Short mmCIF file of C-alpha atoms (C1' of nucleotides) in Angstrom, two decimals:
data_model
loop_
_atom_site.label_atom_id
_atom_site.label_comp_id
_atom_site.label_asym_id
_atom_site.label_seq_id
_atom_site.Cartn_x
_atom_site.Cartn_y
_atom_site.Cartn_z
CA UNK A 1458 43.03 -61.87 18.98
CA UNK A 1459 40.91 -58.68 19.06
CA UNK A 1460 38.84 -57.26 21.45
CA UNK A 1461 35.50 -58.48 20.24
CA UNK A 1462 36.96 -61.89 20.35
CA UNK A 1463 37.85 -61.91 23.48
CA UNK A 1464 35.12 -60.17 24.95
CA UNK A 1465 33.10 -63.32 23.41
CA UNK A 1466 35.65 -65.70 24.68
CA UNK A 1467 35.61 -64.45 28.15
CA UNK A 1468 31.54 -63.95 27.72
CA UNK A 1469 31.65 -60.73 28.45
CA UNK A 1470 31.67 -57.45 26.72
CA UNK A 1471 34.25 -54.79 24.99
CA UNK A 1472 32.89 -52.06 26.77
CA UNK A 1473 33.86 -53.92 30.13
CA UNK A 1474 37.24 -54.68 28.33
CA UNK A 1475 38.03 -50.85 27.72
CA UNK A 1476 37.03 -50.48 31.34
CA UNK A 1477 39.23 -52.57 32.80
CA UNK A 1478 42.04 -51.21 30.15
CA UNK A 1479 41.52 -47.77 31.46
CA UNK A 1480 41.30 -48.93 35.10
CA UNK A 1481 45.34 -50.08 33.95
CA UNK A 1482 43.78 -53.93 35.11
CA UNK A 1483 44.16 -55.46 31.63
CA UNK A 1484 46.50 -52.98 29.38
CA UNK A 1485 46.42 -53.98 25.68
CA UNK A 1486 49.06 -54.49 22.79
CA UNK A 1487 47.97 -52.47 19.62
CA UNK A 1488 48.51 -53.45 16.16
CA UNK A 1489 49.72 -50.99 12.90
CA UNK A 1490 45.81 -49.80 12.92
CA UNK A 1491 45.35 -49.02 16.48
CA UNK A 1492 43.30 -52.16 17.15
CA UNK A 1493 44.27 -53.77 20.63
CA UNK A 1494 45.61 -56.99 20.47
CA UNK A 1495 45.65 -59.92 23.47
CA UNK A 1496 46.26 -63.28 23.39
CA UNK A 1497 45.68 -66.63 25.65
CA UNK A 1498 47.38 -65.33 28.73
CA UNK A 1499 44.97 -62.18 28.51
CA UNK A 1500 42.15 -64.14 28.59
CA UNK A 1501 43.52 -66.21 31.45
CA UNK A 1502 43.81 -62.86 33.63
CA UNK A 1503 40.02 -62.12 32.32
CA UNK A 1504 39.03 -64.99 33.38
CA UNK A 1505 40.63 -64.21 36.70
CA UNK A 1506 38.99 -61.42 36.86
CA UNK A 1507 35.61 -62.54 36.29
CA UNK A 1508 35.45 -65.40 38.26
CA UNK A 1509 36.08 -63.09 41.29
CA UNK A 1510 33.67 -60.44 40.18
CA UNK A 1511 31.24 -63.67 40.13
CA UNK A 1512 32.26 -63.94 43.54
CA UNK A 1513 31.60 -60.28 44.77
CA UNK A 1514 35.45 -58.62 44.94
CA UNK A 1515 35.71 -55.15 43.57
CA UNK A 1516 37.72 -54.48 40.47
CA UNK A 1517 40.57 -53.17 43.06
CA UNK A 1518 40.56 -56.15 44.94
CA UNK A 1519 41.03 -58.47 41.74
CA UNK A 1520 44.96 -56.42 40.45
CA UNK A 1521 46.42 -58.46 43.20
CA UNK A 1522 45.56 -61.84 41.52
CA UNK A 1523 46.02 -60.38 38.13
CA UNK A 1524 49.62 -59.24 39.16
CA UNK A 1525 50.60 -61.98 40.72
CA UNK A 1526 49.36 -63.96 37.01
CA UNK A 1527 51.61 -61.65 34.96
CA UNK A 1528 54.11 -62.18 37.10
CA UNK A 1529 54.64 -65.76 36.19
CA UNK A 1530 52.85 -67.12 38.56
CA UNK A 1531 50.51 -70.30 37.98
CA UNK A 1532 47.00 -69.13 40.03
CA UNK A 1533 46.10 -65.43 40.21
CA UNK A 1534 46.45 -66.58 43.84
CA UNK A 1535 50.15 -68.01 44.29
CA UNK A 1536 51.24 -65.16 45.84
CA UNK A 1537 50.98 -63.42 49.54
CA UNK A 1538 48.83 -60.46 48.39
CA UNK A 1539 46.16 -62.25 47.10
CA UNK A 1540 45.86 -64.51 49.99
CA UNK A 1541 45.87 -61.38 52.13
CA UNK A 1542 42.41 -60.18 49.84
CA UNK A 1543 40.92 -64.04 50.58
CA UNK A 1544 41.81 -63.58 54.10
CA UNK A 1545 40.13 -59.81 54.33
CA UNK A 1546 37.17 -61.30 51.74
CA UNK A 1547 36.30 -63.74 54.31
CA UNK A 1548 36.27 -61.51 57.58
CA UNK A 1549 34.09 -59.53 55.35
CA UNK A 1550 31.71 -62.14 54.38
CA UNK A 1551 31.59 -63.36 57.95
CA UNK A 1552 31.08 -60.17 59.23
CA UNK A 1553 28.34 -59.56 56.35
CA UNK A 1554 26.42 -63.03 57.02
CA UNK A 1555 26.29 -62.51 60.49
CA UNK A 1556 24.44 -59.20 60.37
CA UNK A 1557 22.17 -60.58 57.69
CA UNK A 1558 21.08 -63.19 59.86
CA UNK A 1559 20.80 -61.29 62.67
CA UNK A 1560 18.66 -58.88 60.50
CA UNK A 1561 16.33 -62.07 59.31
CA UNK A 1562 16.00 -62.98 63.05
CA UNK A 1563 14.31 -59.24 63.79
CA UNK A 1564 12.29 -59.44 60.78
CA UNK A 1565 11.51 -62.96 61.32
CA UNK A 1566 10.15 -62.55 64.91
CA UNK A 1567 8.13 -59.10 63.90
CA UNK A 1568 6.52 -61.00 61.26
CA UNK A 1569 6.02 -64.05 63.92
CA UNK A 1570 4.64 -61.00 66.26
CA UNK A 1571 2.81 -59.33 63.66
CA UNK A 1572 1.24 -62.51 62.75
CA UNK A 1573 0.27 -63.57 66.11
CA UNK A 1574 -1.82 -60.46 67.11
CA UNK A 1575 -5.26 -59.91 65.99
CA UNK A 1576 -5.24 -58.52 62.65
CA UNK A 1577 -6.98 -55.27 63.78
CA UNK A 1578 -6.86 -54.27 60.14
CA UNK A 1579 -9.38 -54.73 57.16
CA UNK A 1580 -8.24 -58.12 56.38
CA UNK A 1581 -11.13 -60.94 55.83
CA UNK A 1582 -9.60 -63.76 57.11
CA UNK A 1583 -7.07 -64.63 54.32
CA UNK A 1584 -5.06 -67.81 55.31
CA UNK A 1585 -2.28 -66.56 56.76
CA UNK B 747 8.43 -28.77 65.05
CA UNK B 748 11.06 -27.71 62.00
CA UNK B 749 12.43 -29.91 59.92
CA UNK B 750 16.20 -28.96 61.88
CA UNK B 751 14.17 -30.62 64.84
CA UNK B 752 12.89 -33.32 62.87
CA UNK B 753 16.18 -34.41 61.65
CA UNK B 754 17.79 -33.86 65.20
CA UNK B 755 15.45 -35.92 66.86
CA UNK B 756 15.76 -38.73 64.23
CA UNK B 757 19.22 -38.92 63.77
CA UNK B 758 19.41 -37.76 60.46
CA UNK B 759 19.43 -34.82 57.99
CA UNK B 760 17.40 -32.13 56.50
CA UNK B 761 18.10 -33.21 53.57
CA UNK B 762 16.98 -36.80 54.24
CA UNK B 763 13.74 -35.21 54.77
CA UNK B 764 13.63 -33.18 51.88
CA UNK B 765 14.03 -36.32 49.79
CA UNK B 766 11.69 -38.77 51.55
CA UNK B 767 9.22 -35.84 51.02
CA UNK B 768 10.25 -35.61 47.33
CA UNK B 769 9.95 -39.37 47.11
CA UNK B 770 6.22 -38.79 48.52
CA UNK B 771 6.86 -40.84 51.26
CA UNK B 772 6.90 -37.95 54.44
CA UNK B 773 5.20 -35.13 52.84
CA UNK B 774 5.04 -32.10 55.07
CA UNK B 775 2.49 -29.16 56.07
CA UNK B 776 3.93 -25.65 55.69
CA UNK B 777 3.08 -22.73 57.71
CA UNK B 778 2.88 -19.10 56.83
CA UNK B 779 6.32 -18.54 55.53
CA UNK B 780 6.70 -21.49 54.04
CA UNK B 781 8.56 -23.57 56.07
CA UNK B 782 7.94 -27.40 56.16
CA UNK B 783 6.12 -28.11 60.07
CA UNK B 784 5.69 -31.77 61.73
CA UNK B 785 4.41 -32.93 64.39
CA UNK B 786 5.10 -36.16 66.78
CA UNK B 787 3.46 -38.55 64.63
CA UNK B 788 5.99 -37.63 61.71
CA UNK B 789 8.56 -38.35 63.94
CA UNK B 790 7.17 -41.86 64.16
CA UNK B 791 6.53 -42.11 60.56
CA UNK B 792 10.42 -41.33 60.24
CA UNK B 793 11.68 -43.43 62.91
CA UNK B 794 9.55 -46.29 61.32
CA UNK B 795 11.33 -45.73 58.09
CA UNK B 796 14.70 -45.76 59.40
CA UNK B 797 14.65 -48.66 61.08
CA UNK B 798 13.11 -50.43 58.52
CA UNK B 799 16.62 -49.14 56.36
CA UNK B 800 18.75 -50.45 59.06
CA UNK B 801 17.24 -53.47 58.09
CA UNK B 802 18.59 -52.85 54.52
CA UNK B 803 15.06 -52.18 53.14
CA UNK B 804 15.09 -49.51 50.29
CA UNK B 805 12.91 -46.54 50.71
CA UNK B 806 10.08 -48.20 48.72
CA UNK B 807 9.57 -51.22 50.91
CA UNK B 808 9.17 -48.81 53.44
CA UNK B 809 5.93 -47.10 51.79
CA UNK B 810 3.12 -49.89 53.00
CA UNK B 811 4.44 -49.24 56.88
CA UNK B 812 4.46 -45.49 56.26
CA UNK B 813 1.14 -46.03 54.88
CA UNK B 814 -0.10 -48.32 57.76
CA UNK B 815 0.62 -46.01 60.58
CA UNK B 816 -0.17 -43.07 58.58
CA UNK B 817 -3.88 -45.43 58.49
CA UNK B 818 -3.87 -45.20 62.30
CA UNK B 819 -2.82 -48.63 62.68
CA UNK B 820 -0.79 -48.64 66.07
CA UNK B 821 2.48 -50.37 64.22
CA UNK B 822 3.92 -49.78 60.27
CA UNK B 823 3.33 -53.86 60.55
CA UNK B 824 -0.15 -54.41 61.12
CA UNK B 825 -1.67 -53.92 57.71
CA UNK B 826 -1.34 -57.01 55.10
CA UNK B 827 1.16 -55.34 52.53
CA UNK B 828 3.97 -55.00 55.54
CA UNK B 829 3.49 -58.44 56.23
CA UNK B 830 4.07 -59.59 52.84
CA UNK B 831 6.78 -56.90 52.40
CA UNK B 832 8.52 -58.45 55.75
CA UNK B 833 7.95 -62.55 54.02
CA UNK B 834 9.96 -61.02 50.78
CA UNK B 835 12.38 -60.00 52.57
CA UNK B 836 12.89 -62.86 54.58
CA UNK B 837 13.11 -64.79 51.15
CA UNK B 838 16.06 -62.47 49.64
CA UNK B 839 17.91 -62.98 53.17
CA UNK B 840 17.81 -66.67 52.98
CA UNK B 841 18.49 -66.35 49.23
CA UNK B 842 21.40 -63.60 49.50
CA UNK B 843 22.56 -65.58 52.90
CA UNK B 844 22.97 -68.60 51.23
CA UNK B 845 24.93 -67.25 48.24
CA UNK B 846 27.30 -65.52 50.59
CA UNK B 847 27.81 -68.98 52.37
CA UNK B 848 28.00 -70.81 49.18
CA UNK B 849 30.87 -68.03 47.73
CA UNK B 850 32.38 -68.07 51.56
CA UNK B 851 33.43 -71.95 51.35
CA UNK B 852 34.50 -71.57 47.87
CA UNK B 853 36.79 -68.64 49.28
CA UNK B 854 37.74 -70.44 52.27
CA UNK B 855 38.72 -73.86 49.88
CA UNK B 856 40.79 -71.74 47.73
CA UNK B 857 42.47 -69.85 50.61
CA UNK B 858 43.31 -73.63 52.07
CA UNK B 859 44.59 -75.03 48.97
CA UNK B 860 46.82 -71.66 48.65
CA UNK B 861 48.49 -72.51 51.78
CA UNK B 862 48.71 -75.94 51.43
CA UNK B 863 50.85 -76.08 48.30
CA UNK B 864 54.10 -75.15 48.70
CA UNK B 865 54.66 -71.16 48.22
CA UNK B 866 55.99 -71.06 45.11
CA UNK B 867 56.43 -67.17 45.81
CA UNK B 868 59.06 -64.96 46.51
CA UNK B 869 57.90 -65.32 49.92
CA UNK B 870 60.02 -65.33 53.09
CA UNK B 871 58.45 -67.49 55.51
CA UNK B 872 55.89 -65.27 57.41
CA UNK B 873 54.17 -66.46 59.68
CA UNK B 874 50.87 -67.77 57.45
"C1'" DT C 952 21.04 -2.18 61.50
"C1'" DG C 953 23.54 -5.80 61.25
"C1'" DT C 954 24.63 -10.45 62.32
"C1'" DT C 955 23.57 -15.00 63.18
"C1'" DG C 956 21.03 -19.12 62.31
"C1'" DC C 957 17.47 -21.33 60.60
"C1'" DC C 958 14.79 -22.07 56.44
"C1'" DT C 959 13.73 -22.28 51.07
"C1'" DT C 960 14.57 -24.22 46.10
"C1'" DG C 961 17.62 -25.84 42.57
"C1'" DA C 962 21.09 -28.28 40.86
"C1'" DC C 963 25.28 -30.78 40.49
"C1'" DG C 964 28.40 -34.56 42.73
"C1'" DT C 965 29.17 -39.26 44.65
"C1'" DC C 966 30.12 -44.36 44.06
"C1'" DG C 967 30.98 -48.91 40.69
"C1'" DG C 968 30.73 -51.09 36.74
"C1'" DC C 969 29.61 -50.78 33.15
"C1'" DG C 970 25.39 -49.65 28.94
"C1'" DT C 971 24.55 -47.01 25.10
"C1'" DC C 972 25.00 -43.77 21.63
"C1'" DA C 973 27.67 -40.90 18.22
"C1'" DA C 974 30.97 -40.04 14.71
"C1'" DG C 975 34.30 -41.82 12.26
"C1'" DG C 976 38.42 -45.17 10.68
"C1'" DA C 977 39.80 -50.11 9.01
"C1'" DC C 978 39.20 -54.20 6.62
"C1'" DT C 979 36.77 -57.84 3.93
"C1'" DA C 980 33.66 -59.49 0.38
"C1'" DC C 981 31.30 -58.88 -3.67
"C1'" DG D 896 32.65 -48.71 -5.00
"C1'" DT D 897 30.05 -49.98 -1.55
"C1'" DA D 898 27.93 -52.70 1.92
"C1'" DG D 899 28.79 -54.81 6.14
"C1'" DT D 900 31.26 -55.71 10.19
"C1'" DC D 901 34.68 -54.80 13.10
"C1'" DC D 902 37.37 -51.32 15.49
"C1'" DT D 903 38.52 -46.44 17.65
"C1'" DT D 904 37.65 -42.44 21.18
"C1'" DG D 905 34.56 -39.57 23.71
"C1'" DA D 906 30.92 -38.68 26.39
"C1'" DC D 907 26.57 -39.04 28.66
"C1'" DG D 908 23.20 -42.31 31.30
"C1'" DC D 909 22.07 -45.38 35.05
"C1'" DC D 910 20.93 -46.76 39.93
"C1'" DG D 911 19.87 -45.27 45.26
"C1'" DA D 912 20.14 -42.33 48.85
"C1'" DC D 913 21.47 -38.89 49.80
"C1'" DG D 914 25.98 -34.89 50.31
"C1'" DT D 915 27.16 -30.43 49.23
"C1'" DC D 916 27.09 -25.96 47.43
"C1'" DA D 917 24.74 -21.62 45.86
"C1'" DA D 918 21.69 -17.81 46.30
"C1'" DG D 919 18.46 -15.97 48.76
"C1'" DG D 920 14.29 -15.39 52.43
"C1'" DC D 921 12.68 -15.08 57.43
"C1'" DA D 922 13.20 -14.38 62.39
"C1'" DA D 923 15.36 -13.07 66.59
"C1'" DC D 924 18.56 -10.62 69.17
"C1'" DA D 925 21.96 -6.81 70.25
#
DNA sequence: TGTTGCCTTGACGTCGGCGTCAAGGACTAC
DNA sequence: GTAGTCCTTGACGCCGACGTCAAGGCAACA
């Protein structure tokens, strides 16, 4: 299959498809005219791929999974180094969530403050 | 003051303050040779719009507190357009909260049914 | 007078993950 | 042959919030 093909396949784009070629994440066969040339397992390791983007890795952090896929491997995450990237992902995400939420507690009790006080602006009464 | 003093006494840069004035959002008077001069309410203005992108605001959301103080209001929050800047932003935190919890468990379920199935790996019994 | 240290404007660089355009080659259908 | 659709490489654009460098002006001090 050709690039376009896959790119549709995967629902994605060629452009992204170079990029991740010349990132050496998804390297490509090329036929006697210099087309590039993947087949099923490609789109496997795209699909890899894109189901963590979905999920907020960087490219960098995918190449573990997609290694560990070329490598024989049934999941992109049979193999120690991925795990290691979950394991990281999640401290990450924990660490993430709990500043967001301590971020929508400030701005949630300013707004509760800002509420409370008399307007002392120009507003006319507006249901707040 | 200088803008060297500026920055100082706001933890930041000059050239912070060179963009937020290019951004119209802390324009500056300039004295006889030409160099930008504040004065203690700038300060305010700035420390108003840092804290507000502690909070992960961008520079924009900042403009109706800038604005508000700049009014006379005692806080950036006591106009009507911070307000319903702040309730925005309380909706993209829940939003953004709850799709980091949603990918989290999906992360965390993946990471679990990893380690549950046998290795498969050339793995040499590390401690997991 | 010279040196230091602040200031000025202008402009290019950074980061990630591509989008978008340009110029041209390859292949198919009619 | 030629129209249309795919493919190729190369290169610039984008976004936000600045960092960093260059070339030069202004002020103070020895």
């Amino acid at each position: 299959m050709r690039i376009g093909e896959l790119a549709a396949r995967a629902g994605t784009t060629t452009r992204t498809l170079r990029y991740y070629e010349s990132r050496g994440l998804l390297p490509a066969r090329r036929n006697d005219n210099g087309y590039r040339t993947y087949d099923e397992n490609d789109l496997k390791l795209l699909r890899q791929i894109r189901t963590l983007q979905d999920f907020g890795f960087d490219l960098e952090e995918t190449r573990p999974f997609v290694e560990c896929l070329r490598a024989g491997h049934p999941e992109g995450d049979s193999c120690p180094a991925s795990l290691a990237v979950y394991r990281r992902k999640l401290d990450e995400l924990d660490a993430l969530i709990g500043e967001l939420q301590a971020v929508r507690a400030k701005i949630g009790l300013r707004l509760a403050m800002a509420e409370g006080e008399p307007p002392l602006c120009e507003l006319g009464g507006q249901e707040l």
